[in-house]
């Protein structure tokens, strides 16, 4: 039938643009259906396309989608006293058995009000699915019911390997005690979402080195120091005193656009509030000059043409690296802890 993506409310337009573009390049086509502020986008595809590569667009490659599911059906006017009576026959009609089932709601104001109902229904659904033998621990699929109103839902399916492993596509991170700013959660989420287990183990090791551009008061530096990575923190503003006592941070009050590292580092991270294309040009320079091996940075998006701006920034990065004869591994997401911005991982291949 199509695809269902969850996104940050207010970014449905960008998510729709991105889904449509991916479906077109994978040979599917289709049109996006969404409502501003709803926190989700549906891509309605012609029947044939559902079975083509278009349904193989992965959550990992999408920037504005927190989760990506295949839609199975829509239900409206569910009786409030017994919603499962409507949902179960739809689930039983599919030949599929399910590893798990999640009832969730979009990250909109209305969606958040439905969260307690989702929790209560989820417990009842699992009990009913067990009774009807619809669950199978070896199944590669997870069932999703997205409640869009108290009496309406979209029934969908996820490939467990190709979807976000968190309900709603939102990793719930606890603010770490001692971290100097809430921004710290952005870098923690970036490590979790943009890297896999193996990459985290290989690329975030003690005694590695990093530069943090726009570091004050030190939330991102704190994440590096927590992994025993020695960090040069660049910012005119003051750094958190306790963080400086770690002995792993060197604070320099210089312009992040002019600073050059005394020797190459493993990581560049950058959270400076600046025009996205200026940041992309700066990171491209760091990678092209081999001043760093890998980078994670934020692109603060303008209000208009945000999707186009991201494409332009990616072109700046790709062109700069191809001019040196190399290729670049680019991954990006609008993280749950991001606001009007996205977070990008870039490395030389
Ligand atoms: C969003 S804050 C960074 C927060 C930080 N990542 C944290 O986790 O605590 C942006 C910082 O960029 C710094 N900044 C902006 N332009 C800069 C520049 N040209 N050079 C160095 N720092 C800059 C600002 O002083 C500000 O402290």
PDB file of C-alpha atoms and ligand atoms in Angstrom, residues 180-184 186 212-221 234-237 254-257 271-274 300, ligand 1:
ATOM      1  CA  UNK A 180      27.302  20.774  31.380  1.00  0.00           C
ATOM      2  CA  UNK A 181      24.427  21.281  28.913  1.00  0.00           C
ATOM      3  CA  UNK A 182      21.374  19.549  27.433  1.00  0.00           C
ATOM      4  CA  UNK A 183      23.137  19.631  24.037  1.00  0.00           C
ATOM      5  CA  UNK A 184      25.131  16.658  25.324  1.00  0.00           C
ATOM      6  CA  UNK A 186      22.493  15.388  20.755  1.00  0.00           C
ATOM      7  CA  UNK A 212      35.165  20.460  19.360  1.00  0.00           C
ATOM      8  CA  UNK A 213      34.319  23.696  17.480  1.00  0.00           C
ATOM      9  CA  UNK A 214      31.807  25.877  19.367  1.00  0.00           C
ATOM     10  CA  UNK A 215      32.322  23.785  22.501  1.00  0.00           C
ATOM     11  CA  UNK A 216      31.089  25.975  25.405  1.00  0.00           C
ATOM     12  CA  UNK A 217      29.888  25.146  27.966  1.00  0.00           C
ATOM     13  CA  UNK A 218      30.997  21.621  27.066  1.00  0.00           C
ATOM     14  CA  UNK A 219      28.101  19.185  26.563  1.00  0.00           C
ATOM     15  CA  UNK A 220      29.652  17.623  23.438  1.00  0.00           C
ATOM     16  CA  UNK A 221      33.186  17.727  24.890  1.00  0.00           C
ATOM     17  CA  UNK A 234      37.337  25.893  20.714  1.00  0.00           C
ATOM     18  CA  UNK A 235      35.069  28.698  21.951  1.00  0.00           C
ATOM     19  CA  UNK A 236      35.284  32.265  23.242  1.00  0.00           C
ATOM     20  CA  UNK A 237      32.785  31.335  25.937  1.00  0.00           C
ATOM     21  CA  UNK A 254      39.898  31.362  19.115  1.00  0.00           C
ATOM     22  CA  UNK A 255      37.646  31.552  16.066  1.00  0.00           C
ATOM     23  CA  UNK A 256      36.466  28.089  15.005  1.00  0.00           C
ATOM     24  CA  UNK A 257      36.683  29.090  11.346  1.00  0.00           C
ATOM     25  CA  UNK A 271      27.934  22.663  17.030  1.00  0.00           C
ATOM     26  CA  UNK A 272      28.565  26.308  16.031  1.00  0.00           C
ATOM     27  CA  UNK A 273      25.429  28.248  15.156  1.00  0.00           C
ATOM     28  CA  UNK A 274      26.241  29.401  11.637  1.00  0.00           C
ATOM     29  CA  UNK A 300      21.129  24.615  11.620  1.00  0.00           C
TER      30      UNK A 300
HETATM   31  C1  LIG B   1      24.981  25.697  20.597  1.00  0.00           C
HETATM   32  S1  LIG B   1      26.386  26.297  21.401  1.00  0.00           S
HETATM   33  C2  LIG B   1      27.357  24.879  21.659  1.00  0.00           C
HETATM   34  C3  LIG B   1      26.925  24.012  22.790  1.00  0.00           C
HETATM   35  C4  LIG B   1      27.885  22.877  23.041  1.00  0.00           C
HETATM   36  N1  LIG B   1      27.929  21.958  21.906  1.00  0.00           N
HETATM   37  C5  LIG B   1      27.519  22.091  24.271  1.00  0.00           C
HETATM   38  O1  LIG B   1      27.178  20.916  24.132  1.00  0.00           O
HETATM   39  O2  LIG B   1      27.584  22.631  25.378  1.00  0.00           O
HETATM   40  C6  LIG B   1      27.249  27.115  20.160  1.00  0.00           C
HETATM   41  C7  LIG B   1      28.614  27.674  20.566  1.00  0.00           C
HETATM   42  O3  LIG B   1      29.310  28.056  19.387  1.00  0.00           O
HETATM   43  C8  LIG B   1      30.157  29.111  19.738  1.00  0.00           C
HETATM   44  N2  LIG B   1      30.568  29.772  18.490  1.00  0.00           N
HETATM   45  C9  LIG B   1      29.815  30.404  17.568  1.00  0.00           C
HETATM   46  N3  LIG B   1      30.580  30.878  16.565  1.00  0.00           N
HETATM   47  C10 LIG B   1      31.856  30.516  16.865  1.00  0.00           C
HETATM   48  C11 LIG B   1      33.113  30.687  16.218  1.00  0.00           C
HETATM   49  N4  LIG B   1      33.203  31.341  15.044  1.00  0.00           N
HETATM   50  N5  LIG B   1      34.216  30.168  16.792  1.00  0.00           N
HETATM   51  C12 LIG B   1      34.133  29.489  17.959  1.00  0.00           C
HETATM   52  N6  LIG B   1      32.975  29.300  18.623  1.00  0.00           N
HETATM   53  C13 LIG B   1      31.850  29.805  18.080  1.00  0.00           C
HETATM   54  C14 LIG B   1      29.314  29.973  20.657  1.00  0.00           C
HETATM   55  O4  LIG B   1      30.159  30.778  21.488  1.00  0.00           O
HETATM   56  C15 LIG B   1      28.526  28.919  21.454  1.00  0.00           C
HETATM   57  O5  LIG B   1      29.167  28.661  22.687  1.00  0.00           O
END
